[in-house]
Amino acid sequence: MPVESADEIEEILEYETIAVVGCSSTPGKAAHDVPKYLLDHGYDVIPVNPFADEIFGREVYDSLTDVPDGIDVVCIFRPSGEVSEIVDAALERDDVRVIWTQQGIRDDEAAARAETEGRAVVQDRCMKVQHRRLAA
């Protein structure tokens, strides 16, 4: 079962390093504004986007495979049809503890695979909204 309880989400929000797949360089887009909010609130945000070189003054990686540093949470800002492939890439890494799909994004089959591999999954929820509600 994907994570639903406030206590579990609050626990996840204690992790520090978030790789944002689909991070945007365009202010005003949720895929830009949400990671910026997280960065401004002390999280180590790692932008992942094959079409950008730098976002928030940080190096951008083409894929999760290219990220050399440890990742606690993979936050996904891509269409639901792309989630399965991203989850597979996350599962190849030993360090990823949580898969989080943003509001309007879900893939129940990929979520089940991640949970079978021992990863927590949050689907169809905005990380910024949850942070404001539970941790701010």
mmCIF file of N, CA and C in Angstrom:
data_model
loop_
_atom_site.group_PDB
_atom_site.id
_atom_site.type_symbol
_atom_site.label_atom_id
_atom_site.label_comp_id
_atom_site.label_asym_id
_atom_site.label_seq_id
_atom_site.Cartn_x
_atom_site.Cartn_y
_atom_site.Cartn_z
ATOM 1 N N MET A 1 0.836 -1.195 0.000
ATOM 2 C CA MET A 1 0.000 0.000 0.000
ATOM 3 C C MET A 1 0.876 1.251 0.000
ATOM 4 N N PRO A 2 0.611 2.169 -0.882
ATOM 5 C CA PRO A 2 1.354 3.428 -0.836
ATOM 6 C C PRO A 2 1.133 4.153 0.501
ATOM 7 N N VAL A 3 2.107 4.945 0.863
ATOM 8 C CA VAL A 3 2.059 5.713 2.099
ATOM 9 C C VAL A 3 0.897 6.698 2.027
ATOM 10 N N GLU A 4 0.093 6.737 3.077
ATOM 11 C CA GLU A 4 -1.053 7.635 3.107
ATOM 12 C C GLU A 4 -1.109 8.435 4.415
ATOM 13 N N SER A 5 -0.611 7.864 5.513
ATOM 14 C CA SER A 5 -0.803 8.503 6.815
ATOM 15 C C SER A 5 0.122 9.704 7.000
ATOM 16 N N ALA A 6 -0.366 10.665 7.750
ATOM 17 C CA ALA A 6 0.413 11.871 8.028
ATOM 18 C C ALA A 6 1.714 11.518 8.740
ATOM 19 N N ASP A 7 1.682 10.550 9.648
ATOM 20 C CA ASP A 7 2.889 10.164 10.384
ATOM 21 C C ASP A 7 3.966 9.617 9.447
ATOM 22 N N GLU A 8 3.544 8.765 8.504
ATOM 23 C CA GLU A 8 4.502 8.189 7.558
ATOM 24 C C GLU A 8 5.064 9.269 6.629
ATOM 25 N N ILE A 9 4.208 10.172 6.163
ATOM 26 C CA ILE A 9 4.671 11.244 5.282
ATOM 27 C C ILE A 9 5.620 12.170 6.043
ATOM 28 N N GLU A 10 5.290 12.460 7.275
ATOM 29 C CA GLU A 10 6.153 13.305 8.107
ATOM 30 C C GLU A 10 7.544 12.678 8.249
ATOM 31 N N GLU A 11 7.577 11.366 8.427
ATOM 32 C CA GLU A 11 8.841 10.638 8.519
ATOM 33 C C GLU A 11 9.651 10.776 7.229
ATOM 34 N N ILE A 12 8.980 10.633 6.108
ATOM 35 C CA ILE A 12 9.646 10.753 4.806
ATOM 36 C C ILE A 12 10.198 12.163 4.622
ATOM 37 N N LEU A 13 9.464 13.151 5.085
ATOM 38 C CA LEU A 13 9.910 14.546 4.932
ATOM 39 C C LEU A 13 11.160 14.858 5.750
ATOM 40 N N GLU A 14 11.576 13.927 6.600
ATOM 41 C CA GLU A 14 12.815 14.104 7.364
ATOM 42 C C GLU A 14 14.058 13.743 6.544
ATOM 43 N N TYR A 15 13.876 13.009 5.455
ATOM 44 C CA TYR A 15 15.010 12.706 4.587
ATOM 45 C C TYR A 15 15.529 14.003 3.980
ATOM 46 N N GLU A 16 16.800 14.019 3.591
ATOM 47 C CA GLU A 16 17.425 15.271 3.172
ATOM 48 C C GLU A 16 17.668 15.416 1.677
ATOM 49 N N THR A 17 17.977 14.324 0.994
ATOM 50 C CA THR A 17 18.406 14.415 -0.408
ATOM 51 C C THR A 17 17.300 13.936 -1.336
ATOM 52 N N ILE A 18 16.866 14.852 -2.210
ATOM 53 C CA ILE A 18 15.750 14.569 -3.109
ATOM 54 C C ILE A 18 16.191 14.769 -4.554
ATOM 55 N N ALA A 19 16.162 13.699 -5.332
ATOM 56 C CA ALA A 19 16.410 13.807 -6.773
ATOM 57 C C ALA A 19 15.067 14.082 -7.431
ATOM 58 N N VAL A 20 14.973 15.193 -8.170
ATOM 59 C CA VAL A 20 13.718 15.590 -8.797
ATOM 60 C C VAL A 20 13.798 15.282 -10.294
ATOM 61 N N VAL A 21 13.135 14.200 -10.699
ATOM 62 C CA VAL A 21 13.130 13.785 -12.095
ATOM 63 C C VAL A 21 12.067 14.602 -12.826
ATOM 64 N N GLY A 22 12.516 15.338 -13.838
ATOM 65 C CA GLY A 22 11.621 16.225 -14.564
ATOM 66 C C GLY A 22 11.670 17.637 -14.023
ATOM 67 N N CYS A 23 12.682 17.926 -13.221
ATOM 68 C CA CYS A 23 12.860 19.278 -12.673
ATOM 69 C C CYS A 23 12.940 20.271 -13.834
ATOM 70 N N SER A 24 12.216 21.372 -13.701
ATOM 71 C CA SER A 24 12.144 22.359 -14.784
ATOM 72 C C SER A 24 12.951 23.608 -14.463
ATOM 73 N N SER A 25 13.499 24.212 -15.487
ATOM 74 C CA SER A 25 14.220 25.480 -15.330
ATOM 75 C C SER A 25 13.281 26.678 -15.507
ATOM 76 N N THR A 26 11.993 26.414 -15.727
ATOM 77 C CA THR A 26 11.032 27.475 -16.007
ATOM 78 C C THR A 26 10.240 27.872 -14.757
ATOM 79 N N PRO A 27 10.526 29.060 -14.184
ATOM 80 C CA PRO A 27 9.740 29.520 -13.035
ATOM 81 C C PRO A 27 8.259 29.585 -13.388
ATOM 82 N N GLY A 28 7.425 29.264 -12.424
ATOM 83 C CA GLY A 28 5.992 29.257 -12.643
ATOM 84 C C GLY A 28 5.447 27.863 -12.904
ATOM 85 N N LYS A 29 6.301 26.950 -13.334
ATOM 86 C CA LYS A 29 5.886 25.564 -13.517
ATOM 87 C C LYS A 29 6.055 24.847 -12.175
ATOM 88 N N ALA A 30 5.130 23.958 -11.862
ATOM 89 C CA ALA A 30 5.221 23.209 -10.604
ATOM 90 C C ALA A 30 6.551 22.458 -10.503
ATOM 91 N N ALA A 31 7.041 21.935 -11.623
ATOM 92 C CA ALA A 31 8.292 21.176 -11.629
ATOM 93 C C ALA A 31 9.512 22.060 -11.367
ATOM 94 N N HIS A 32 9.314 23.361 -11.318
ATOM 95 C CA HIS A 32 10.364 24.306 -10.920
ATOM 96 C C HIS A 32 10.087 24.830 -9.510
ATOM 97 N N ASP A 33 8.858 25.268 -9.288
ATOM 98 C CA ASP A 33 8.527 25.939 -8.040
ATOM 99 C C ASP A 33 8.551 25.006 -6.828
ATOM 100 N N VAL A 34 8.112 23.766 -6.987
ATOM 101 C CA VAL A 34 8.125 22.831 -5.859
ATOM 102 C C VAL A 34 9.559 22.492 -5.446
ATOM 103 N N PRO A 35 10.450 22.100 -6.380
ATOM 104 C CA PRO A 35 11.819 21.826 -5.955
ATOM 105 C C PRO A 35 12.524 23.075 -5.389
ATOM 106 N N LYS A 36 12.204 24.245 -5.922
ATOM 107 C CA LYS A 36 12.783 25.490 -5.391
ATOM 108 C C LYS A 36 12.347 25.688 -3.945
ATOM 109 N N TYR A 37 11.078 25.457 -3.670
ATOM 110 C CA TYR A 37 10.556 25.532 -2.304
ATOM 111 C C TYR A 37 11.324 24.561 -1.404
ATOM 112 N N LEU A 38 11.499 23.328 -1.865
ATOM 113 C CA LEU A 38 12.210 22.323 -1.067
ATOM 114 C C LEU A 38 13.653 22.752 -0.811
ATOM 115 N N LEU A 39 14.294 23.273 -1.838
ATOM 116 C CA LEU A 39 15.663 23.777 -1.701
ATOM 117 C C LEU A 39 15.712 24.905 -0.669
ATOM 118 N N ASP A 40 14.764 25.823 -0.754
ATOM 119 C CA ASP A 40 14.694 26.952 0.176
ATOM 120 C C ASP A 40 14.397 26.514 1.604
ATOM 121 N N HIS A 41 13.888 25.295 1.768
ATOM 122 C CA HIS A 41 13.583 24.781 3.102
ATOM 123 C C HIS A 41 14.600 23.742 3.571
ATOM 124 N N GLY A 42 15.796 23.808 3.000
ATOM 125 C CA GLY A 42 16.911 23.027 3.529
ATOM 126 C C GLY A 42 17.169 21.670 2.919
ATOM 127 N N TYR A 43 16.379 21.283 1.940
ATOM 128 C CA TYR A 43 16.621 19.993 1.305
ATOM 129 C C TYR A 43 17.748 20.108 0.284
ATOM 130 N N ASP A 44 18.472 19.014 0.100
ATOM 131 C CA ASP A 44 19.482 18.928 -0.947
ATOM 132 C C ASP A 44 18.761 18.420 -2.194
ATOM 133 N N VAL A 45 18.451 19.323 -3.099
ATOM 134 C CA VAL A 45 17.692 18.991 -4.305
ATOM 135 C C VAL A 45 18.659 18.723 -5.453
ATOM 136 N N ILE A 46 18.514 17.557 -6.068
ATOM 137 C CA ILE A 46 19.330 17.172 -7.219
ATOM 138 C C ILE A 46 18.433 17.181 -8.452
ATOM 139 N N PRO A 47 18.597 18.169 -9.345
ATOM 140 C CA PRO A 47 17.765 18.216 -10.549
ATOM 141 C C PRO A 47 18.152 17.128 -11.557
ATOM 142 N N VAL A 48 17.139 16.458 -12.113
ATOM 143 C CA VAL A 48 17.355 15.446 -13.144
ATOM 144 C C VAL A 48 16.486 15.839 -14.341
ATOM 145 N N ASN A 49 17.160 16.169 -15.457
ATOM 146 C CA ASN A 49 16.473 16.605 -16.663
ATOM 147 C C ASN A 49 17.482 16.572 -17.812
ATOM 148 N N PRO A 50 17.277 15.717 -18.799
ATOM 149 C CA PRO A 50 18.258 15.603 -19.882
ATOM 150 C C PRO A 50 18.341 16.832 -20.798
ATOM 151 N N PHE A 51 17.452 17.800 -20.612
ATOM 152 C CA PHE A 51 17.425 18.964 -21.492
ATOM 153 C C PHE A 51 17.932 20.243 -20.827
ATOM 154 N N ALA A 52 18.528 20.126 -19.656
ATOM 155 C CA ALA A 52 19.058 21.302 -18.949
ATOM 156 C C ALA A 52 20.449 20.998 -18.424
ATOM 157 N N ASP A 53 21.262 22.040 -18.298
ATOM 158 C CA ASP A 53 22.616 21.880 -17.760
ATOM 159 C C ASP A 53 22.702 22.343 -16.312
ATOM 160 N N GLU A 54 21.898 23.363 -15.990
ATOM 161 C CA GLU A 54 21.948 23.930 -14.650
ATOM 162 C C GLU A 54 20.566 24.448 -14.258
ATOM 163 N N ILE A 55 20.144 24.120 -13.043
ATOM 164 C CA ILE A 55 18.896 24.635 -12.478
ATOM 165 C C ILE A 55 19.200 24.987 -11.024
ATOM 166 N N PHE A 56 18.760 26.143 -10.585
ATOM 167 C CA PHE A 56 19.018 26.644 -9.222
ATOM 168 C C PHE A 56 20.510 26.767 -8.944
ATOM 169 N N GLY A 57 21.315 26.966 -9.995
ATOM 170 C CA GLY A 57 22.758 27.048 -9.808
ATOM 171 C C GLY A 57 23.396 25.698 -9.514
ATOM 172 N N ARG A 58 22.659 24.629 -9.748
ATOM 173 C CA ARG A 58 23.147 23.273 -9.483
ATOM 174 C C ARG A 58 23.300 22.498 -10.786
ATOM 175 N N GLU A 59 24.237 21.584 -10.790
ATOM 176 C CA GLU A 59 24.411 20.709 -11.944
ATOM 177 C C GLU A 59 23.168 19.844 -12.111
ATOM 178 N N VAL A 60 22.765 19.648 -13.356
ATOM 179 C CA VAL A 60 21.602 18.821 -13.665
ATOM 180 C C VAL A 60 22.099 17.523 -14.293
ATOM 181 N N TYR A 61 21.507 16.425 -13.883
ATOM 182 C CA TYR A 61 21.893 15.119 -14.406
ATOM 183 C C TYR A 61 20.856 14.638 -15.413
ATOM 184 N N ASP A 62 21.314 13.886 -16.402
ATOM 185 C CA ASP A 62 20.426 13.392 -17.455
ATOM 186 C C ASP A 62 19.461 12.323 -16.949
ATOM 187 N N SER A 63 19.918 11.524 -15.981
ATOM 188 C CA SER A 63 19.087 10.428 -15.468
ATOM 189 C C SER A 63 19.510 10.103 -14.040
ATOM 190 N N LEU A 64 18.724 9.290 -13.362
ATOM 191 C CA LEU A 64 19.074 8.866 -12.003
ATOM 192 C C LEU A 64 20.381 8.089 -11.995
ATOM 193 N N THR A 65 20.632 7.358 -13.060
ATOM 194 C CA THR A 65 21.854 6.573 -13.174
ATOM 195 C C THR A 65 23.096 7.457 -13.129
ATOM 196 N N ASP A 66 22.972 8.685 -13.622
ATOM 197 C CA ASP A 66 24.112 9.605 -13.694
ATOM 198 C C ASP A 66 24.407 10.329 -12.382
ATOM 199 N N VAL A 67 23.504 10.264 -11.422
ATOM 200 C CA VAL A 67 23.695 10.985 -10.151
ATOM 201 C C VAL A 67 24.734 10.241 -9.314
ATOM 202 N N PRO A 68 25.885 10.895 -9.037
ATOM 203 C CA PRO A 68 26.941 10.204 -8.307
ATOM 204 C C PRO A 68 26.716 10.163 -6.788
ATOM 205 N N ASP A 69 25.916 11.080 -6.284
ATOM 206 C CA ASP A 69 25.706 11.184 -4.845
ATOM 207 C C ASP A 69 24.540 10.307 -4.400
ATOM 208 N N GLY A 70 24.446 10.114 -3.103
ATOM 209 C CA GLY A 70 23.349 9.348 -2.540
ATOM 210 C C GLY A 70 22.023 10.080 -2.693
ATOM 211 N N ILE A 71 20.963 9.309 -2.835
ATOM 212 C CA ILE A 71 19.611 9.844 -2.989
ATOM 213 C C ILE A 71 18.725 9.167 -1.947
ATOM 214 N N ASP A 72 17.964 9.973 -1.202
ATOM 215 C CA ASP A 72 16.987 9.408 -0.267
ATOM 216 C C ASP A 72 15.624 9.236 -0.931
ATOM 217 N N VAL A 73 15.179 10.294 -1.622
ATOM 218 C CA VAL A 73 13.839 10.326 -2.209
ATOM 219 C C VAL A 73 13.949 10.668 -3.697
ATOM 220 N N VAL A 74 13.239 9.920 -4.521
ATOM 221 C CA VAL A 74 13.101 10.264 -5.934
ATOM 222 C C VAL A 74 11.713 10.867 -6.094
ATOM 223 N N CYS A 75 11.676 12.142 -6.452
ATOM 224 C CA CYS A 75 10.431 12.875 -6.644
ATOM 225 C C CYS A 75 10.198 13.008 -8.147
ATOM 226 N N ILE A 76 9.055 12.535 -8.614
ATOM 227 C CA ILE A 76 8.816 12.428 -10.058
ATOM 228 C C ILE A 76 7.818 13.470 -10.552
ATOM 229 N N PHE A 77 8.292 14.285 -11.494
ATOM 230 C CA PHE A 77 7.466 15.266 -12.211
ATOM 231 C C PHE A 77 7.417 14.895 -13.684
ATOM 232 N N ARG A 78 6.992 13.704 -14.000
ATOM 233 C CA ARG A 78 6.869 13.244 -15.373
ATOM 234 C C ARG A 78 5.493 12.608 -15.526
ATOM 235 N N PRO A 79 4.998 12.484 -16.764
ATOM 236 C CA PRO A 79 3.686 11.869 -16.960
ATOM 237 C C PRO A 79 3.641 10.443 -16.388
ATOM 238 N N SER A 80 2.455 10.036 -15.977
ATOM 239 C CA SER A 80 2.273 8.704 -15.380
ATOM 240 C C SER A 80 2.841 7.593 -16.263
ATOM 241 N N GLY A 81 2.749 7.747 -17.583
ATOM 242 C CA GLY A 81 3.259 6.737 -18.506
ATOM 243 C C GLY A 81 4.765 6.559 -18.460
ATOM 244 N N GLU A 82 5.477 7.496 -17.860
ATOM 245 C CA GLU A 82 6.939 7.401 -17.746
ATOM 246 C C GLU A 82 7.394 6.933 -16.367
ATOM 247 N N VAL A 83 6.470 6.787 -15.440
ATOM 248 C CA VAL A 83 6.830 6.445 -14.063
ATOM 249 C C VAL A 83 7.500 5.083 -13.969
ATOM 250 N N SER A 84 7.002 4.103 -14.682
ATOM 251 C CA SER A 84 7.539 2.745 -14.589
ATOM 252 C C SER A 84 9.037 2.706 -14.869
ATOM 253 N N GLU A 85 9.451 3.364 -15.921
ATOM 254 C CA GLU A 85 10.874 3.396 -16.292
ATOM 255 C C GLU A 85 11.717 4.110 -15.220
ATOM 256 N N ILE A 86 11.180 5.183 -14.666
ATOM 257 C CA ILE A 86 11.894 5.929 -13.625
ATOM 258 C C ILE A 86 12.008 5.091 -12.362
ATOM 259 N N VAL A 87 10.936 4.396 -12.003
ATOM 260 C CA VAL A 87 10.972 3.521 -10.825
ATOM 261 C C VAL A 87 12.015 2.424 -11.027
ATOM 262 N N ASP A 88 12.065 1.841 -12.210
ATOM 263 C CA ASP A 88 13.073 0.812 -12.480
ATOM 264 C C ASP A 88 14.484 1.358 -12.274
ATOM 265 N N ALA A 89 14.739 2.572 -12.751
ATOM 266 C CA ALA A 89 16.054 3.191 -12.561
ATOM 267 C C ALA A 89 16.325 3.438 -11.079
ATOM 268 N N ALA A 90 15.307 3.853 -10.341
ATOM 269 C CA ALA A 90 15.467 4.086 -8.900
ATOM 270 C C ALA A 90 15.765 2.776 -8.170
ATOM 271 N N LEU A 91 15.118 1.701 -8.590
ATOM 272 C CA LEU A 91 15.311 0.405 -7.930
ATOM 273 C C LEU A 91 16.692 -0.184 -8.193
ATOM 274 N N GLU A 92 17.360 0.279 -9.240
ATOM 275 C CA GLU A 92 18.723 -0.165 -9.514
ATOM 276 C C GLU A 92 19.715 0.419 -8.509
ATOM 277 N N ARG A 93 19.301 1.453 -7.816
ATOM 278 C CA ARG A 93 20.151 2.109 -6.821
ATOM 279 C C ARG A 93 19.820 1.554 -5.437
ATOM 280 N N ASP A 94 20.842 1.334 -4.636
ATOM 281 C CA ASP A 94 20.629 0.816 -3.283
ATOM 282 C C ASP A 94 20.240 1.910 -2.299
ATOM 283 N N ASP A 95 20.498 3.182 -2.665
ATOM 284 C CA ASP A 95 20.323 4.270 -1.709
ATOM 285 C C ASP A 95 18.920 4.863 -1.674
ATOM 286 N N VAL A 96 18.127 4.682 -2.707
ATOM 287 C CA VAL A 96 16.800 5.295 -2.781
ATOM 288 C C VAL A 96 15.857 4.600 -1.795
ATOM 289 N N ARG A 97 15.285 5.396 -0.894
ATOM 290 C CA ARG A 97 14.384 4.850 0.121
ATOM 291 C C ARG A 97 12.915 5.084 -0.214
ATOM 292 N N VAL A 98 12.655 6.161 -0.979
ATOM 293 C CA VAL A 98 11.275 6.563 -1.237
ATOM 294 C C VAL A 98 11.105 6.964 -2.700
ATOM 295 N N ILE A 99 9.988 6.545 -3.286
ATOM 296 C CA ILE A 99 9.565 7.005 -4.603
ATOM 297 C C ILE A 99 8.330 7.878 -4.355
ATOM 298 N N TRP A 100 8.367 9.111 -4.842
ATOM 299 C CA TRP A 100 7.255 10.046 -4.611
ATOM 300 C C TRP A 100 6.810 10.590 -5.957
ATOM 301 N N THR A 101 5.563 10.341 -6.336
ATOM 302 C CA THR A 101 5.034 10.937 -7.565
ATOM 303 C C THR A 101 4.175 12.132 -7.179
ATOM 304 N N GLN A 102 4.373 13.209 -7.887
ATOM 305 C CA GLN A 102 3.667 14.452 -7.595
ATOM 306 C C GLN A 102 2.176 14.355 -7.926
ATOM 307 N N GLN A 103 1.447 15.355 -7.521
ATOM 308 C CA GLN A 103 0.003 15.389 -7.695
ATOM 309 C C GLN A 103 -0.382 15.140 -9.155
ATOM 310 N N GLY A 104 -1.341 14.234 -9.349
ATOM 311 C CA GLY A 104 -1.814 13.907 -10.689
ATOM 312 C C GLY A 104 -0.999 12.826 -11.372
ATOM 313 N N ILE A 105 0.013 12.296 -10.697
ATOM 314 C CA ILE A 105 0.906 11.297 -11.305
ATOM 315 C C ILE A 105 0.838 10.011 -10.477
ATOM 316 N N ARG A 106 0.583 8.896 -11.165
ATOM 317 C CA ARG A 106 0.571 7.620 -10.439
ATOM 318 C C ARG A 106 0.755 6.458 -11.414
ATOM 319 N N ASP A 107 1.306 5.377 -10.881
ATOM 320 C CA ASP A 107 1.437 4.119 -11.610
ATOM 321 C C ASP A 107 1.401 3.026 -10.545
ATOM 322 N N ASP A 108 0.248 2.425 -10.363
ATOM 323 C CA ASP A 108 0.066 1.448 -9.294
ATOM 324 C C ASP A 108 0.959 0.221 -9.452
ATOM 325 N N GLU A 109 1.171 -0.199 -10.689
ATOM 326 C CA GLU A 109 2.017 -1.374 -10.930
ATOM 327 C C GLU A 109 3.474 -1.079 -10.546
ATOM 328 N N ALA A 110 3.975 0.074 -10.952
ATOM 329 C CA ALA A 110 5.345 0.467 -10.590
ATOM 330 C C ALA A 110 5.461 0.663 -9.082
ATOM 331 N N ALA A 111 4.433 1.224 -8.469
ATOM 332 C CA ALA A 111 4.436 1.407 -7.013
ATOM 333 C C ALA A 111 4.531 0.060 -6.306
ATOM 334 N N ALA A 112 3.782 -0.914 -6.785
ATOM 335 C CA ALA A 112 3.819 -2.249 -6.179
ATOM 336 C C ALA A 112 5.207 -2.870 -6.303
ATOM 337 N N ARG A 113 5.843 -2.699 -7.466
ATOM 338 C CA ARG A 113 7.211 -3.217 -7.650
ATOM 339 C C ARG A 113 8.163 -2.569 -6.641
ATOM 340 N N ALA A 114 8.039 -1.263 -6.479
ATOM 341 C CA ALA A 114 8.916 -0.546 -5.547
ATOM 342 C C ALA A 114 8.697 -1.027 -4.116
ATOM 343 N N GLU A 115 7.442 -1.211 -3.750
ATOM 344 C CA GLU A 115 7.144 -1.686 -2.395
ATOM 345 C C GLU A 115 7.671 -3.099 -2.178
ATOM 346 N N THR A 116 7.577 -3.944 -3.190
ATOM 347 C CA THR A 116 8.108 -5.305 -3.091
ATOM 348 C C THR A 116 9.612 -5.274 -2.849
ATOM 349 N N GLU A 117 10.268 -4.245 -3.386
ATOM 350 C CA GLU A 117 11.718 -4.081 -3.207
ATOM 351 C C GLU A 117 12.057 -3.335 -1.916
ATOM 352 N N GLY A 118 11.047 -3.084 -1.078
ATOM 353 C CA GLY A 118 11.299 -2.476 0.222
ATOM 354 C C GLY A 118 11.349 -0.961 0.239
ATOM 355 N N ARG A 119 10.873 -0.319 -0.818
ATOM 356 C CA ARG A 119 10.877 1.146 -0.872
ATOM 357 C C ARG A 119 9.497 1.668 -0.492
ATOM 358 N N ALA A 120 9.470 2.793 0.184
ATOM 359 C CA ALA A 120 8.201 3.462 0.471
ATOM 360 C C ALA A 120 7.755 4.187 -0.794
ATOM 361 N N VAL A 121 6.442 4.305 -0.977
ATOM 362 C CA VAL A 121 5.903 4.962 -2.158
ATOM 363 C C VAL A 121 4.800 5.941 -1.740
ATOM 364 N N VAL A 122 4.915 7.167 -2.248
ATOM 365 C CA VAL A 122 3.868 8.160 -2.087
ATOM 366 C C VAL A 122 3.428 8.517 -3.504
ATOM 367 N N GLN A 123 2.125 8.447 -3.760
ATOM 368 C CA GLN A 123 1.628 8.744 -5.098
ATOM 369 C C GLN A 123 0.620 9.886 -5.072
ATOM 370 N N ASP A 124 0.627 10.657 -6.156
ATOM 371 C CA ASP A 124 -0.418 11.639 -6.408
ATOM 372 C C ASP A 124 -0.538 12.659 -5.264
ATOM 373 N N ARG A 125 0.613 13.097 -4.741
ATOM 374 C CA ARG A 125 0.625 14.110 -3.678
ATOM 375 C C ARG A 125 1.737 15.107 -3.949
ATOM 376 N N CYS A 126 1.473 16.354 -3.661
ATOM 377 C CA CYS A 126 2.483 17.393 -3.835
ATOM 378 C C CYS A 126 3.375 17.456 -2.603
ATOM 379 N N MET A 127 4.667 17.332 -2.818
ATOM 380 C CA MET A 127 5.618 17.354 -1.712
ATOM 381 C C MET A 127 5.612 18.702 -0.986
ATOM 382 N N LYS A 128 5.445 19.769 -1.736
ATOM 383 C CA LYS A 128 5.397 21.114 -1.133
ATOM 384 C C LYS A 128 4.172 21.246 -0.229
ATOM 385 N N VAL A 129 3.029 20.814 -0.700
ATOM 386 C CA VAL A 129 1.803 20.886 0.083
ATOM 387 C C VAL A 129 1.942 20.066 1.361
ATOM 388 N N GLN A 130 2.496 18.869 1.231
ATOM 389 C CA GLN A 130 2.659 18.002 2.413
ATOM 390 C C GLN A 130 3.654 18.612 3.391
ATOM 391 N N HIS A 131 4.719 19.203 2.889
ATOM 392 C CA HIS A 131 5.702 19.843 3.765
ATOM 393 C C HIS A 131 5.061 21.010 4.513
ATOM 394 N N ARG A 132 4.330 21.838 3.798
ATOM 395 C CA ARG A 132 3.653 22.986 4.447
ATOM 396 C C ARG A 132 2.689 22.511 5.524
ATOM 397 N N ARG A 133 2.008 21.420 5.228
ATOM 398 C CA ARG A 133 0.982 20.902 6.146
ATOM 399 C C ARG A 133 1.596 20.242 7.375
ATOM 400 N N LEU A 134 2.701 19.516 7.198
ATOM 401 C CA LEU A 134 3.205 18.665 8.266
ATOM 402 C C LEU A 134 4.530 19.090 8.891
ATOM 403 N N ALA A 135 5.372 19.770 8.121
ATOM 404 C CA ALA A 135 6.728 20.021 8.627
ATOM 405 C C ALA A 135 7.082 21.483 8.790
ATOM 406 N N ALA A 136 6.358 22.362 8.157
ATOM 407 C CA ALA A 136 6.739 23.775 8.184
ATOM 408 C C ALA A 136 6.342 24.449 9.484
#
